[in-house]
Amino acid sequence: MSRVGFFGVGQMGAPMVSRLLDRGQHEVVLYARRPEVCEPHVARGAGLAGSLKELARASDVLIVCLFSDPQLRETAFGEDGFLAHLPDGAIVVSHTTGSPALVADIAQTMPHVRVVDGPISGDSEDIFQGRLTVLLGGEPDPVDTARDVVGAYADPIIATGALGSALLVKLLNNLLFAANSQLLAGTAAAGAALGLNEQSLLAALSACSGSSAALQRVRQVGGLIPFEGRVTPYLRKDVATAIALAEEMGVSIDFVRGVAEKGPLSVT
């Protein structure tokens, strides 16, 4: 039985922990800056670490589920960061969508730790249902170990290649999702101008060849307005990261970038 540490018990992390406890195959230890968020899981048998150092020392596999690169960098490095306190051979699985350069920095700085980038696609309901998509990038052995752990809440789990490749795939996915969302919003605006009811239009399109994951998510949350409020904080971050990475690597994404930037939604 592996010791699985978990840091980032928030909107997405909490149902992941719940599924890990449901499966019961690993000893689960948690850390949160607000310990009260861990109380429901501790009541079900999870351990509670008093610090990141303590969590790291108690982890064979450490899952980190944070929003952004700055959060990951702040908590990974330094005397109080988790990296310096992980045992030799421990595996870090980062669910953060961000720059591949950061996970490379983590791997190079702490060679005694094996790193897997594991960005996710889906929402909290997908996690509760065990159908979250997880992409895994890294060496085969740690990826296999990560697959065994995240399988508690993920299906499908897709290995994408070397360390950082999963983040590249996820950033391109989110750039495409942003573009599809803009196309959908523009189509809905055209429908409104033509006198069509938005909900009726979306219901019809979802059964036609113009459907998309963006359209299905819009319908799931009840329309374009709540959709924009929920997804734009994530898309702004990830589209900006994708654009910066493409510029750094000299790769043209002008067409899809143009669609993502120029539509009616505030995703850039």
XYZ file of C-alpha atoms in Angstrom:
268
model
C 0.000 0.000 0.000
C 1.554 3.302 -1.132
C 1.410 6.438 0.971
C -0.365 9.064 -1.128
C 0.011 12.667 -0.040
C -2.438 15.247 -1.369
C -2.056 19.014 -1.392
C -4.753 21.273 -2.833
C -7.990 20.022 -1.277
C -10.193 22.558 -3.046
C -13.061 22.469 -5.519
C -11.341 19.861 -7.678
C -9.069 18.308 -5.085
C -11.773 17.469 -2.539
C -13.662 15.019 -4.777
C -10.339 13.470 -5.819
C -9.559 12.756 -2.177
C -13.063 11.390 -1.673
C -12.594 8.954 -4.547
C -9.166 7.896 -3.249
C -10.731 7.099 0.115
C -13.615 5.271 -1.564
C -11.157 2.995 -3.347
C -9.203 2.303 -0.175
C -6.063 1.029 -1.894
C -3.667 3.618 -0.488
C -2.915 5.370 2.763
C -3.995 8.981 2.139
C -2.436 11.933 3.969
C -3.588 15.534 3.448
C -2.305 19.021 4.051
C -4.206 22.297 3.717
C -3.480 25.798 4.899
C -7.010 25.752 6.295
C -7.151 22.386 8.097
C -10.940 22.551 8.397
C -11.314 21.739 4.684
C -9.750 18.352 5.414
C -12.033 17.465 8.327
C -14.632 15.478 6.313
C -11.841 13.374 4.809
C -10.027 12.899 8.110
C -13.320 11.622 9.535
C -13.244 8.973 6.806
C -9.710 7.842 7.597
C -7.331 10.252 5.873
C -4.285 11.425 7.790
C -3.635 15.123 8.346
C -0.146 16.608 8.141
C 0.687 19.747 10.069
C 2.881 21.240 7.352
C 4.032 20.744 3.779
C 7.291 19.344 5.143
C 5.415 16.746 7.147
C 3.204 15.877 4.181
C 6.205 15.433 1.886
C 8.031 13.187 4.347
C 4.935 10.979 4.601
C 4.441 10.597 0.811
C 5.560 7.953 -1.653
C 3.361 9.687 -4.225
C 2.488 13.360 -3.758
C -0.448 14.708 -5.757
C -0.497 18.487 -6.088
C -3.734 20.091 -7.311
C -3.170 23.847 -7.536
C -4.560 26.572 -9.819
C -1.436 28.190 -11.225
C 2.316 28.075 -11.740
C 2.999 30.760 -9.097
C 1.199 28.642 -6.499
C 3.116 25.538 -7.543
C 6.470 27.318 -7.537
C 5.828 28.938 -4.155
C 4.989 25.645 -2.474
C 7.543 23.438 -4.255
C 10.834 25.243 -3.693
C 12.733 26.520 -0.686
C 13.288 25.203 2.802
C 9.553 25.129 3.501
C 8.629 23.692 0.096
C 7.658 20.077 -0.397
C 10.479 19.094 -2.761
C 13.295 19.271 -0.231
C 11.493 16.892 2.112
C 10.314 14.115 -0.193
C 12.024 10.734 0.260
C 14.337 9.422 -2.450
C 12.363 7.953 -5.336
C 9.125 9.696 -4.425
C 6.819 10.709 -7.264
C 5.225 14.130 -7.663
C 2.096 14.282 -9.829
C 1.117 17.866 -10.637
C -2.442 18.488 -11.807
C -1.660 22.189 -12.325
C -2.102 23.445 -15.888
C 0.855 25.706 -16.570
C 4.234 25.912 -18.235
C 6.200 22.749 -19.057
C 9.306 24.697 -18.030
C 8.268 24.653 -14.381
C 7.902 20.880 -14.130
C 11.251 20.588 -15.915
C 12.773 22.930 -13.307
C 11.336 20.792 -10.523
C 12.752 17.620 -12.052
C 16.195 19.150 -12.613
C 16.394 20.790 -9.199
C 15.513 17.649 -7.271
C 16.828 14.627 -9.222
C 15.980 12.298 -6.318
C 12.284 12.969 -7.060
C 10.439 11.625 -10.094
C 8.033 14.119 -11.643
C 4.885 13.545 -13.712
C 2.867 16.350 -15.253
C -0.777 15.371 -14.959
C -3.099 18.144 -16.165
C -6.786 17.362 -16.068
C -9.794 17.968 -18.296
C -13.254 17.976 -16.764
C -15.085 19.335 -13.744
C -15.867 18.289 -10.197
C -18.860 16.219 -11.292
C -16.601 14.250 -13.644
C -14.342 13.535 -10.670
C -17.246 12.365 -8.500
C -18.283 10.030 -11.334
C -14.727 8.759 -11.916
C -14.674 10.009 -15.495
C -12.126 12.821 -15.290
C -9.613 12.905 -18.138
C -6.013 12.957 -16.902
C -3.014 13.395 -19.195
C 0.313 12.038 -17.920
C 3.780 13.051 -19.091
C 7.004 11.535 -17.785
C 9.128 8.411 -17.618
C 7.243 5.105 -17.961
C 7.712 3.813 -14.401
C 6.451 6.891 -12.521
C 3.676 7.315 -15.091
C 2.533 3.746 -14.407
C 2.529 4.431 -10.670
C 0.640 7.686 -11.198
C -1.883 5.872 -13.390
C -2.596 3.416 -10.576
C -3.244 6.224 -8.086
C -5.254 8.667 -10.209
C -7.313 5.783 -11.566
C -9.420 6.242 -8.437
C -10.990 9.305 -10.044
C -9.904 9.334 -13.694
C -10.976 7.560 -16.867
C -9.536 7.948 -19.426
C -5.900 8.296 -18.387
C -3.718 9.131 -21.383
C 0.082 8.900 -21.421
C 1.363 11.588 -23.794
C 5.131 10.992 -23.766
C 8.037 12.732 -22.080
C 7.829 15.064 -19.099
C 6.046 18.253 -20.134
C 4.203 16.683 -23.061
C 0.948 16.402 -21.121
C 1.026 20.129 -20.426
C 1.651 20.876 -24.098
C -1.397 18.800 -25.026
C -3.524 20.445 -22.323
C -2.529 23.975 -23.338
C -3.389 23.245 -26.975
C -6.665 21.688 -25.837
C -7.594 24.774 -23.847
C -6.634 27.078 -26.698
C -8.913 25.045 -28.981
C -11.656 24.998 -26.328
C -11.421 28.788 -26.058
C -11.715 29.134 -29.830
C -14.688 26.753 -29.937
C -16.319 28.715 -27.117
C -15.910 31.965 -29.051
C -17.398 30.395 -32.179
C -20.346 29.155 -30.147
C -20.916 32.556 -28.516
C -20.778 34.241 -31.911
C -23.234 31.723 -33.334
C -25.608 32.269 -30.407
C -25.408 36.034 -30.944
C -26.303 35.535 -34.608
C -29.199 33.321 -33.555
C -30.499 35.978 -31.179
C -30.322 38.579 -33.948
C -32.388 36.229 -36.094
C -35.012 35.906 -33.371
C -34.066 32.439 -32.102
C -34.334 31.461 -28.446
C -30.864 30.709 -27.055
C -31.813 27.560 -25.162
C -33.743 26.149 -28.124
C -30.848 26.918 -30.458
C -28.295 25.288 -28.163
C -30.471 22.202 -27.701
C -30.818 21.790 -31.453
C -27.133 22.391 -32.185
C -26.099 19.856 -29.555
C -27.765 17.145 -31.649
C -26.276 18.363 -34.930
C -22.871 18.255 -36.585
C -21.946 21.646 -35.163
C -21.917 20.344 -31.595
C -18.791 20.578 -29.435
C -17.564 20.026 -25.897
C -17.952 23.766 -25.355
C -21.606 23.604 -26.384
C -22.264 20.660 -24.088
C -20.641 22.500 -21.170
C -22.702 25.636 -21.884
C -25.889 23.598 -21.742
C -24.721 21.812 -18.600
C -24.288 25.066 -16.658
C -27.442 26.708 -18.026
C -26.290 29.115 -20.726
C -23.500 31.316 -22.004
C -23.563 33.813 -19.134
C -22.901 31.293 -16.330
C -20.484 29.455 -18.638
C -18.413 32.597 -19.143
C -18.282 33.232 -15.414
C -17.080 29.715 -14.675
C -14.508 29.077 -17.385
C -12.938 32.424 -18.230
C -10.599 32.598 -15.195
C -9.071 29.293 -16.278
C -9.066 30.064 -19.987
C -7.447 33.477 -19.543
C -4.580 31.877 -17.646
C -4.131 28.950 -19.993
C -4.556 30.835 -23.272
C -1.968 33.365 -22.097
C 0.408 30.523 -21.206
C -0.132 28.842 -24.579
C 0.506 32.091 -26.450
C 3.666 32.835 -24.465
C 4.978 29.313 -24.980
C 4.302 29.384 -28.727
C 6.078 32.723 -29.054
C 9.047 31.446 -27.048
C 9.333 28.345 -29.241
C 8.714 30.171 -32.516
C 5.557 28.199 -33.300
C 2.711 29.921 -35.137
C -0.743 29.576 -33.589
C -2.049 32.702 -35.286
C -5.279 31.271 -36.676
C -6.634 29.574 -33.552
C -5.240 32.407 -31.408
C -7.124 34.929 -33.520
C -10.404 33.103 -33.006
C -9.797 32.753 -29.267
C -8.913 36.427 -28.840
C -11.526 38.116 -31.035
C -14.811 36.527 -30.002
C -17.442 37.952 -27.650
C -16.256 36.056 -24.553
C -13.580 37.522 -22.270
C -11.074 34.666 -22.447
C -7.931 36.718 -23.072
